[in-house]
Amino acid sequence: MEAVREVEETLSEVRQTFKGGRTRSIAWRKKQLSSLLELVNDNEENIFRALDQDLGKHPVESYRDEIGVVKKSINHTLSNLEKWVAPKKVGLPLPMFPTSGWLLPEPLGVVLVFASWNFPISLALDPMIGAIAAGNAVVLKPSEQAPASSSFLANTIPQYMDSKAVKIAEGGAEISELLLQQKWDKIFFTGSQQVGRIVMSAAAKNLTPVALELGGKSCIGVDYMLVGKSLLPLWYIESLKKTIKRFYSESPKDSKCLARVVNKRHFERLRNLFQDPPPTILLDPPLDAAIMTEEIFGPLLPIITVKKIEESIEFINSRPKPLAIYAFTKDANFRRRVLSETSSGTVVFNDILIQFVCEALPFGGVGQSGFGRYHGKYSFDTFSHEKAVVQANFFIEFGSRYPPWNDFKNNIIRSAYNLNYLNVVLLLLGLKR
């Protein structure tokens, strides 16, 4: 009962704050984003420590994937916010002359953000940046599977940000369930497909819109490889082995720069996929095995061989749509086929992961890998409603009192549909009857 009361009080307070209009102010939005940037700058070492405790992440990896991502996102948003919130003029059809129209971005209200454990800082703060930029009040639910990062966010954010508009809800499945029972103006969830279905089902009861970042079998990381048999002599596998040793030494378990499995439950999950000590390459495992149907998030790499690399298109299409396809090729025709014959959240040629750190590109899935997108302006759009506004002039309504004007107006409307554009212009100028 205490947990229920706390969730309801939290939601009540942020609702009142949003209703009061404080979060709509551009100055407030900029202040919160600047404070969040200050939080990250002041606490880099604490973030490194939390990520090391949760995942064993090396500071270089933590800065690249977590701290650096957040800093870049905030700076980009601050630089563009006034442009994003500005009304956009829309050209209206000629029969509506002299009516004007524009699109006005407005905040959705109070939004709930669920973060995931694999990037417990950046995947918590990056969506929140977009929600605040759009003028919403936010409740953030960090992942309980990354407890050090969750505790850091819960203890630090209230020291820097408006605690009446930005709340942190810590806890496990019980708290998540209580949060999902409430009515929100949007829910943003990053996590597994299994939990994504639960989130979407709960949201449907209140007709709450959702954005789901689910990943699936091919997530942002490389989950498996498809390689043509002509490229898979023993030297190919051996080159991978040499690279692993070069990166992580002869004893990867003793490496200081190899992230650890987040907790015992996920360790057991990975051990059930494969028994040998990681990192491990698996050549042509059964396609119906768990390792080829479940998201891995561990140091296991299945390699599937195909007779010709073009067959990889059919392989991809036989499975749920992936979040990302990474295709390494010099063949322009094959690149065109990948783009036209497959469906995925993102396609990257001859590199991996770079799309995740580019604010100019949307990040999101399609089909079972999720829907909704964010990063940069796309985050702002995800947490905004673009309201259509039309403004007519009162003098047009005088037609009912002045029959000649009424006839003239009707002639204009008829002409717009029955005459060509030049005739309409002449009519408006009074040069044609």
Short mmCIF file of C-alpha atoms in Angstrom, two decimals:
data_model
loop_
_atom_site.label_atom_id
_atom_site.label_comp_id
_atom_site.label_asym_id
_atom_site.label_seq_id
_atom_site.Cartn_x
_atom_site.Cartn_y
_atom_site.Cartn_z
CA MET A 1 0.00 0.00 0.00
CA GLU A 2 2.90 2.34 0.71
CA ALA A 3 4.24 1.83 -2.81
CA VAL A 4 0.82 2.56 -4.29
CA ARG A 5 0.57 5.79 -2.31
CA GLU A 6 4.06 6.91 -3.38
CA VAL A 7 3.35 6.27 -7.07
CA GLU A 8 0.03 8.12 -6.91
CA GLU A 9 1.58 11.07 -5.04
CA THR A 10 4.44 11.25 -7.53
CA LEU A 11 2.09 11.28 -10.48
CA SER A 12 -0.23 13.79 -8.83
CA GLU A 13 2.62 16.23 -8.24
CA VAL A 14 4.01 16.11 -11.77
CA ARG A 15 0.51 16.45 -13.19
CA GLN A 16 -0.10 19.57 -11.14
CA THR A 17 3.25 20.97 -12.23
CA PHE A 18 2.47 20.40 -15.89
CA LYS A 19 -1.03 21.77 -15.52
CA GLY A 20 0.42 24.93 -14.01
CA GLY A 21 2.27 25.57 -17.29
CA ARG A 22 5.81 25.78 -15.92
CA THR A 23 7.26 23.13 -18.22
CA ARG A 24 6.00 24.89 -21.35
CA SER A 25 8.43 27.77 -20.89
CA ILE A 26 11.42 27.61 -23.23
CA ALA A 27 13.52 29.14 -20.46
CA TRP A 28 12.50 26.30 -18.12
CA ARG A 29 13.35 23.67 -20.71
CA LYS A 30 16.78 25.18 -21.34
CA LYS A 31 17.45 25.48 -17.62
CA GLN A 32 16.64 21.79 -17.04
CA LEU A 33 18.80 20.66 -19.96
CA SER A 34 21.69 22.86 -18.83
CA SER A 35 21.34 21.47 -15.30
CA LEU A 36 21.41 17.93 -16.65
CA LEU A 37 24.59 18.73 -18.55
CA GLU A 38 26.08 20.15 -15.35
CA LEU A 39 25.07 16.95 -13.53
CA VAL A 40 26.95 14.81 -16.04
CA ASN A 41 30.02 17.07 -16.04
CA ASP A 42 30.17 17.15 -12.25
CA ASN A 43 29.72 13.41 -11.81
CA GLU A 44 31.78 11.70 -14.50
CA GLU A 45 33.76 9.69 -11.96
CA ASN A 46 30.61 8.66 -10.12
CA ILE A 47 29.06 7.51 -13.41
CA PHE A 48 32.21 5.54 -14.27
CA ARG A 49 32.03 3.91 -10.85
CA ALA A 50 28.35 3.01 -11.14
CA LEU A 51 28.78 1.51 -14.61
CA ASP A 52 31.78 -0.47 -13.42
CA GLN A 53 29.78 -1.86 -10.49
CA ASP A 54 26.80 -2.78 -12.66
CA LEU A 55 28.45 -3.98 -15.85
CA GLY A 56 32.22 -3.86 -15.43
CA LYS A 57 32.42 -1.22 -18.16
CA HIS A 58 35.79 0.31 -18.86
CA PRO A 59 35.83 4.16 -18.52
CA VAL A 60 36.57 4.54 -22.23
CA GLU A 61 33.53 2.45 -23.12
CA SER A 62 31.43 4.29 -20.51
CA TYR A 63 32.37 7.67 -21.93
CA ARG A 64 31.80 6.61 -25.53
CA ASP A 65 28.41 4.91 -25.04
CA GLU A 66 26.98 6.72 -22.03
CA ILE A 67 28.47 10.06 -20.93
CA GLY A 68 29.53 11.23 -24.38
CA VAL A 69 26.18 10.32 -25.90
CA VAL A 70 24.29 12.32 -23.26
CA LYS A 71 26.55 15.38 -23.49
CA LYS A 72 26.32 15.49 -27.26
CA SER A 73 22.56 15.07 -27.18
CA ILE A 74 22.07 17.91 -24.67
CA ASN A 75 24.34 20.32 -26.55
CA HIS A 76 22.63 19.53 -29.85
CA THR A 77 19.20 20.07 -28.30
CA LEU A 78 20.15 23.35 -26.64
CA SER A 79 21.54 24.64 -29.93
CA ASN A 80 18.36 23.85 -31.84
CA LEU A 81 15.53 24.10 -29.33
CA GLU A 82 14.21 27.53 -30.30
CA LYS A 83 14.04 26.46 -33.94
CA TRP A 84 12.21 23.25 -33.03
CA VAL A 85 9.53 24.94 -30.93
CA ALA A 86 8.82 27.68 -33.48
CA PRO A 87 5.48 27.46 -35.35
CA LYS A 88 5.85 26.26 -38.95
CA LYS A 89 3.91 28.08 -41.65
CA VAL A 90 1.85 25.83 -43.92
CA GLY A 91 0.70 26.70 -47.43
CA LEU A 92 -3.08 26.29 -47.70
CA PRO A 93 -5.14 25.60 -50.86
CA LEU A 94 -6.26 28.64 -52.82
CA PRO A 95 -9.98 28.22 -52.02
CA MET A 96 -9.10 28.91 -48.36
CA PHE A 97 -7.64 32.37 -49.19
CA PRO A 98 -7.09 34.54 -47.16
CA THR A 99 -7.02 31.98 -44.35
CA SER A 100 -3.57 31.15 -42.86
CA GLY A 101 -2.33 27.94 -41.27
CA TRP A 102 0.60 26.67 -39.29
CA LEU A 103 1.81 23.74 -37.17
CA LEU A 104 2.45 24.37 -33.49
CA PRO A 105 4.46 21.79 -31.47
CA GLU A 106 3.00 21.31 -28.01
CA PRO A 107 4.01 19.01 -25.14
CA LEU A 108 2.03 15.83 -24.60
CA GLY A 109 1.83 16.22 -20.82
CA VAL A 110 3.22 13.77 -18.27
CA VAL A 111 5.36 11.01 -19.78
CA LEU A 112 6.83 7.80 -18.36
CA VAL A 113 10.29 6.63 -19.47
CA PHE A 114 11.46 3.06 -18.82
CA ALA A 115 15.24 2.65 -19.12
CA SER A 116 17.11 -0.59 -19.78
CA TRP A 117 20.09 -2.18 -18.04
CA ASN A 118 22.52 -2.52 -20.95
CA PHE A 119 23.08 1.26 -21.28
CA PRO A 120 21.62 2.31 -17.92
CA ILE A 121 22.70 5.97 -18.09
CA SER A 122 22.37 6.97 -21.75
CA LEU A 123 19.14 5.02 -22.39
CA ALA A 124 17.66 6.69 -19.30
CA LEU A 125 18.77 10.26 -19.96
CA ASP A 126 18.64 10.46 -23.76
CA PRO A 127 14.85 9.93 -24.02
CA MET A 128 14.39 12.25 -21.04
CA ILE A 129 16.27 14.98 -22.92
CA GLY A 130 13.70 14.82 -25.71
CA ALA A 131 10.78 14.76 -23.28
CA ILE A 132 12.01 17.86 -21.42
CA ALA A 133 12.89 19.68 -24.65
CA ALA A 134 9.31 19.16 -25.78
CA GLY A 135 8.01 20.70 -22.54
CA ASN A 136 6.75 17.62 -20.71
CA ALA A 137 6.89 16.58 -17.08
CA VAL A 138 8.75 13.27 -16.74
CA VAL A 139 8.80 10.22 -14.51
CA LEU A 140 11.90 8.10 -15.14
CA LYS A 141 12.01 4.42 -14.14
CA PRO A 142 15.67 3.24 -14.19
CA SER A 143 16.40 -0.45 -14.56
CA GLU A 144 16.58 -2.30 -11.26
CA GLN A 145 19.00 -4.72 -12.94
CA ALA A 146 21.62 -1.96 -12.92
CA PRO A 147 21.21 -0.95 -9.24
CA ALA A 148 24.28 1.28 -8.92
CA SER A 149 23.26 3.34 -11.95
CA SER A 150 19.66 3.45 -10.77
CA SER A 151 20.72 4.68 -7.34
CA PHE A 152 23.01 7.29 -8.88
CA LEU A 153 20.16 8.71 -11.00
CA ALA A 154 17.68 8.67 -8.12
CA ASN A 155 20.04 10.45 -5.74
CA THR A 156 21.58 12.93 -8.15
CA ILE A 157 18.84 14.16 -10.49
CA PRO A 158 16.78 15.84 -7.71
CA GLN A 159 19.88 17.85 -6.74
CA TYR A 160 20.14 19.42 -10.18
CA MET A 161 16.69 19.42 -11.77
CA ASP A 162 13.17 20.61 -10.99
CA SER A 163 12.03 17.92 -8.57
CA LYS A 164 8.37 18.82 -9.04
CA ALA A 165 8.48 18.14 -12.78
CA VAL A 166 11.17 15.43 -13.08
CA LYS A 167 10.77 12.40 -10.84
CA ILE A 168 12.68 9.13 -10.46
CA ALA A 169 10.78 5.95 -9.55
CA GLU A 170 13.13 3.21 -8.33
CA GLY A 171 12.11 -0.37 -7.79
CA GLY A 172 11.52 -3.71 -9.41
CA ALA A 173 8.63 -5.38 -11.22
CA GLU A 174 6.11 -4.31 -8.55
CA ILE A 175 6.82 -0.61 -9.11
CA SER A 176 6.79 -1.05 -12.89
CA GLU A 177 3.39 -2.71 -12.66
CA LEU A 178 2.03 0.08 -10.46
CA LEU A 179 3.33 2.71 -12.87
CA LEU A 180 1.69 0.94 -15.81
CA GLN A 181 -1.65 1.00 -14.01
CA GLN A 182 -1.62 4.81 -14.09
CA LYS A 183 -2.74 7.03 -16.95
CA TRP A 184 0.09 8.71 -18.85
CA ASP A 185 0.26 10.94 -21.89
CA LYS A 186 3.03 8.79 -23.38
CA ILE A 187 5.15 5.82 -22.39
CA PHE A 188 8.67 5.34 -23.74
CA PHE A 189 10.08 1.86 -23.15
CA THR A 190 13.47 0.34 -23.96
CA GLY A 191 13.84 -3.37 -23.30
CA SER A 192 12.86 -6.85 -24.37
CA GLN A 193 10.03 -7.79 -26.69
CA GLN A 194 8.45 -9.84 -23.92
CA VAL A 195 8.17 -6.89 -21.54
CA GLY A 196 7.32 -4.58 -24.44
CA ARG A 197 4.14 -6.56 -25.01
CA ILE A 198 3.21 -6.10 -21.34
CA VAL A 199 3.82 -2.35 -21.58
CA MET A 200 1.75 -2.04 -24.74
CA SER A 201 -1.10 -4.09 -23.30
CA ALA A 202 -1.24 -1.92 -20.17
CA ALA A 203 -1.05 1.28 -22.22
CA ALA A 204 -3.94 0.16 -24.43
CA LYS A 205 -6.32 0.22 -21.45
CA ASN A 206 -5.93 4.00 -21.25
CA LEU A 207 -5.31 4.54 -24.99
CA THR A 208 -1.84 5.76 -24.06
CA PRO A 209 0.56 6.16 -27.01
CA VAL A 210 3.81 4.24 -26.68
CA ALA A 211 7.28 4.24 -28.19
CA LEU A 212 8.95 0.83 -27.95
CA GLU A 213 12.68 0.31 -28.50
CA LEU A 214 12.90 -3.48 -28.49
CA GLY A 215 15.93 -4.51 -30.50
CA GLY A 216 15.06 -8.12 -31.16
CA LYS A 217 17.44 -10.72 -32.53
CA SER A 218 19.50 -8.11 -34.39
CA CYS A 219 19.83 -5.26 -31.92
CA ILE A 220 22.21 -2.28 -31.96
CA GLY A 221 25.11 -4.68 -31.32
CA VAL A 222 26.09 -7.47 -33.72
CA ASP A 223 23.94 -10.43 -32.69
CA TYR A 224 24.97 -12.83 -35.45
CA MET A 225 26.87 -12.79 -38.75
CA LEU A 226 25.95 -14.00 -42.23
CA VAL A 227 28.97 -14.84 -44.34
CA GLY A 228 29.33 -16.29 -47.84
CA LYS A 229 31.10 -19.64 -47.94
CA SER A 230 33.69 -18.19 -50.29
CA LEU A 231 34.80 -15.88 -47.48
CA LEU A 232 34.90 -18.49 -44.76
CA PRO A 233 38.09 -20.51 -44.97
CA LEU A 234 39.81 -21.20 -41.71
CA TRP A 235 41.74 -17.93 -41.90
CA TYR A 236 38.50 -15.98 -41.45
CA ILE A 237 37.67 -17.66 -38.16
CA GLU A 238 41.30 -17.46 -37.11
CA SER A 239 41.38 -13.73 -37.81
CA LEU A 240 38.40 -13.27 -35.49
CA LYS A 241 40.14 -15.25 -32.79
CA LYS A 242 43.29 -13.16 -33.15
CA THR A 243 41.27 -9.97 -32.92
CA ILE A 244 39.54 -11.13 -29.73
CA LYS A 245 42.90 -11.96 -28.17
CA ARG A 246 44.36 -8.63 -29.27
CA PHE A 247 41.44 -6.76 -27.73
CA TYR A 248 40.98 -8.79 -24.57
CA SER A 249 44.29 -10.69 -24.04
CA GLU A 250 44.85 -14.43 -23.77
CA SER A 251 42.64 -14.48 -20.67
CA PRO A 252 39.51 -12.41 -21.42
CA LYS A 253 37.99 -13.13 -18.00
CA ASP A 254 40.89 -11.18 -16.44
CA SER A 255 40.59 -8.29 -18.89
CA LYS A 256 39.91 -4.84 -17.43
CA CYS A 257 38.18 -3.64 -20.59
CA LEU A 258 35.59 -6.36 -21.16
CA ALA A 259 32.19 -5.55 -19.68
CA ARG A 260 30.61 -8.16 -17.42
CA VAL A 261 27.21 -9.82 -17.57
CA VAL A 262 24.84 -7.61 -15.59
CA ASN A 263 23.61 -10.18 -13.01
CA LYS A 264 23.30 -13.87 -12.16
CA ARG A 265 19.97 -14.31 -13.97
CA HIS A 266 21.45 -13.12 -17.24
CA PHE A 267 24.59 -15.18 -16.64
CA GLU A 268 22.43 -18.29 -16.29
CA ARG A 269 20.52 -17.29 -19.43
CA LEU A 270 23.77 -17.06 -21.39
CA ARG A 271 25.09 -20.29 -19.90
CA ASN A 272 21.96 -22.03 -21.10
CA LEU A 273 22.68 -20.72 -24.60
CA PHE A 274 26.21 -22.08 -24.54
CA GLN A 275 28.35 -23.77 -21.94
CA ASP A 276 31.89 -22.80 -22.97
CA PRO A 277 33.64 -19.80 -21.38
CA PRO A 278 33.26 -16.57 -23.42
CA PRO A 279 34.01 -14.91 -25.72
CA THR A 280 33.03 -17.68 -28.10
CA ILE A 281 32.42 -18.00 -31.85
CA LEU A 282 29.74 -20.49 -32.89
CA LEU A 283 29.85 -21.64 -36.49
CA ASP A 284 26.49 -22.61 -38.04
CA PRO A 285 24.47 -23.38 -34.89
CA PRO A 286 20.98 -24.85 -35.51
CA LEU A 287 18.75 -22.05 -36.74
CA ASP A 288 15.99 -23.03 -34.32
CA ALA A 289 18.36 -23.04 -31.31
CA ALA A 290 17.76 -20.49 -28.57
CA ILE A 291 20.93 -18.62 -29.49
CA MET A 292 19.41 -17.89 -32.92
CA THR A 293 15.97 -16.91 -31.62
CA GLU A 294 16.78 -14.93 -28.46
CA GLU A 295 18.62 -11.65 -28.01
CA ILE A 296 22.12 -12.51 -26.75
CA PHE A 297 23.66 -9.46 -25.04
CA GLY A 298 26.71 -11.48 -24.17
CA PRO A 299 30.12 -12.49 -25.63
CA LEU A 300 28.76 -15.13 -27.98
CA LEU A 301 28.83 -14.68 -31.76
CA PRO A 302 26.96 -17.09 -34.05
CA ILE A 303 28.23 -17.18 -37.65
CA ILE A 304 25.86 -18.51 -40.29
CA THR A 305 27.28 -19.46 -43.69
CA VAL A 306 25.33 -19.04 -46.93
CA LYS A 307 26.36 -20.23 -50.39
CA LYS A 308 26.20 -16.71 -51.79
CA ILE A 309 25.98 -13.51 -49.79
CA GLU A 310 22.86 -12.56 -51.80
CA GLU A 311 21.08 -15.38 -49.96
CA SER A 312 21.41 -13.33 -46.77
CA ILE A 313 18.50 -11.19 -47.97
CA GLU A 314 16.17 -14.20 -47.96
CA PHE A 315 17.54 -15.23 -44.55
CA ILE A 316 16.84 -11.79 -43.05
CA ASN A 317 13.34 -11.69 -44.55
CA SER A 318 12.51 -15.08 -43.07
CA ARG A 319 12.90 -13.66 -39.55
CA PRO A 320 11.42 -10.74 -37.58
CA LYS A 321 12.48 -7.32 -38.84
CA PRO A 322 15.74 -6.29 -37.15
CA LEU A 323 16.60 -3.02 -35.46
CA ALA A 324 19.78 -2.73 -37.55
CA ILE A 325 21.40 -4.40 -40.55
CA TYR A 326 25.15 -4.01 -40.94
CA ALA A 327 26.24 -4.94 -44.46
CA PHE A 328 29.90 -5.02 -45.46
CA THR A 329 30.20 -4.93 -49.23
CA LYS A 330 31.70 -3.03 -52.18
CA ASP A 331 28.94 -4.25 -54.50
CA ALA A 332 26.64 -1.32 -55.34
CA ASN A 333 23.97 -3.64 -56.73
CA PHE A 334 23.94 -5.68 -53.53
CA ARG A 335 23.62 -2.47 -51.49
CA ARG A 336 20.58 -1.50 -53.57
CA ARG A 337 19.04 -4.92 -53.01
CA VAL A 338 19.57 -4.72 -49.25
CA LEU A 339 17.82 -1.34 -49.20
CA SER A 340 14.92 -2.30 -51.45
CA GLU A 341 14.32 -5.92 -50.45
CA THR A 342 14.71 -5.85 -46.65
CA SER A 343 13.04 -3.92 -43.85
CA SER A 344 14.84 -2.79 -40.71
CA GLY A 345 15.08 0.16 -38.36
CA THR A 346 18.48 1.14 -39.78
CA VAL A 347 20.90 0.00 -42.48
CA VAL A 348 24.62 0.74 -42.11
CA PHE A 349 27.10 -0.14 -44.83
CA ASN A 350 30.70 -1.03 -43.99
CA ASP A 351 30.59 -0.04 -40.32
CA ILE A 352 28.65 -0.73 -37.13
CA LEU A 353 27.05 1.29 -34.31
CA ILE A 354 27.79 4.72 -35.77
CA GLN A 355 24.11 5.45 -36.42
CA PHE A 356 23.44 5.37 -32.67
CA VAL A 357 25.55 8.47 -31.98
CA CYS A 358 24.30 10.59 -34.89
CA GLU A 359 21.58 13.08 -33.91
CA ALA A 360 20.79 13.80 -37.55
CA LEU A 361 19.44 10.25 -37.97
CA PRO A 362 16.40 8.74 -36.24
CA PHE A 363 17.00 5.69 -34.08
CA GLY A 364 14.18 3.19 -33.80
CA GLY A 365 12.85 -0.15 -34.94
CA VAL A 366 10.15 -1.53 -37.19
CA GLY A 367 7.82 -4.46 -36.64
CA GLN A 368 8.94 -6.60 -33.70
CA SER A 369 12.07 -4.49 -33.19
CA GLY A 370 9.82 -1.69 -32.01
CA PHE A 371 8.18 1.48 -33.22
CA GLY A 372 8.68 5.15 -32.56
CA ARG A 373 12.01 6.87 -33.01
CA TYR A 374 14.26 9.29 -31.19
CA HIS A 375 17.64 11.11 -31.09
CA GLY A 376 17.99 14.81 -31.85
CA LYS A 377 14.93 16.44 -33.41
CA TYR A 378 13.26 13.02 -33.59
CA SER A 379 13.24 12.84 -29.77
CA PHE A 380 11.56 16.24 -29.65
CA ASP A 381 8.96 15.07 -32.17
CA THR A 382 8.34 11.81 -30.30
CA PHE A 383 7.32 13.71 -27.16
CA SER A 384 5.40 16.47 -28.96
CA HIS A 385 2.03 16.84 -30.60
CA GLU A 386 2.17 18.94 -33.76
CA LYS A 387 -1.08 20.86 -33.50
CA ALA A 388 -2.66 22.15 -36.72
CA VAL A 389 -3.79 25.78 -36.40
CA VAL A 390 -5.99 27.59 -38.92
CA GLN A 391 -6.87 31.28 -38.69
CA ALA A 392 -9.64 32.72 -40.85
CA ASN A 393 -10.55 36.39 -41.20
CA PHE A 394 -13.86 37.66 -39.85
CA PHE A 395 -14.68 39.74 -42.91
CA ILE A 396 -15.37 36.60 -44.96
CA GLU A 397 -18.28 35.89 -42.66
CA PHE A 398 -19.88 39.20 -43.72
CA GLY A 399 -21.06 37.47 -46.88
CA SER A 400 -24.37 36.47 -45.28
CA ARG A 401 -25.11 40.15 -44.63
CA TYR A 402 -23.78 41.46 -47.94
CA PRO A 403 -25.10 39.34 -50.83
CA PRO A 404 -22.74 40.81 -53.49
CA TRP A 405 -19.69 39.79 -51.41
CA ASN A 406 -21.23 36.39 -50.77
CA ASP A 407 -21.65 35.84 -54.52
CA PHE A 408 -18.06 36.98 -55.12
CA LYS A 409 -16.72 34.57 -52.50
CA ASN A 410 -18.70 31.66 -53.95
CA ASN A 411 -17.45 32.50 -57.41
CA ILE A 412 -13.86 32.31 -56.15
CA ILE A 413 -14.45 28.89 -54.62
CA ARG A 414 -16.17 27.56 -57.75
CA SER A 415 -13.43 28.99 -59.94
CA ALA A 416 -10.71 27.33 -57.90
CA TYR A 417 -12.17 23.96 -58.75
CA ASN A 418 -13.44 24.58 -62.29
CA LEU A 419 -10.93 27.00 -63.87
CA ASN A 420 -7.20 26.88 -64.30
CA TYR A 421 -4.86 28.71 -61.95
CA LEU A 422 -4.47 31.79 -64.20
CA ASN A 423 -8.21 32.32 -64.39
CA VAL A 424 -8.46 32.19 -60.61
CA VAL A 425 -5.70 34.80 -60.25
CA LEU A 426 -7.42 37.09 -62.75
CA LEU A 427 -10.68 36.67 -60.91
CA LEU A 428 -9.07 37.63 -57.62
CA LEU A 429 -7.59 40.73 -59.26
CA GLY A 430 -10.98 41.72 -60.63
CA LEU A 431 -9.72 41.50 -64.22
CA LYS A 432 -11.98 38.66 -65.22
CA ARG A 433 -15.67 37.94 -64.74
#
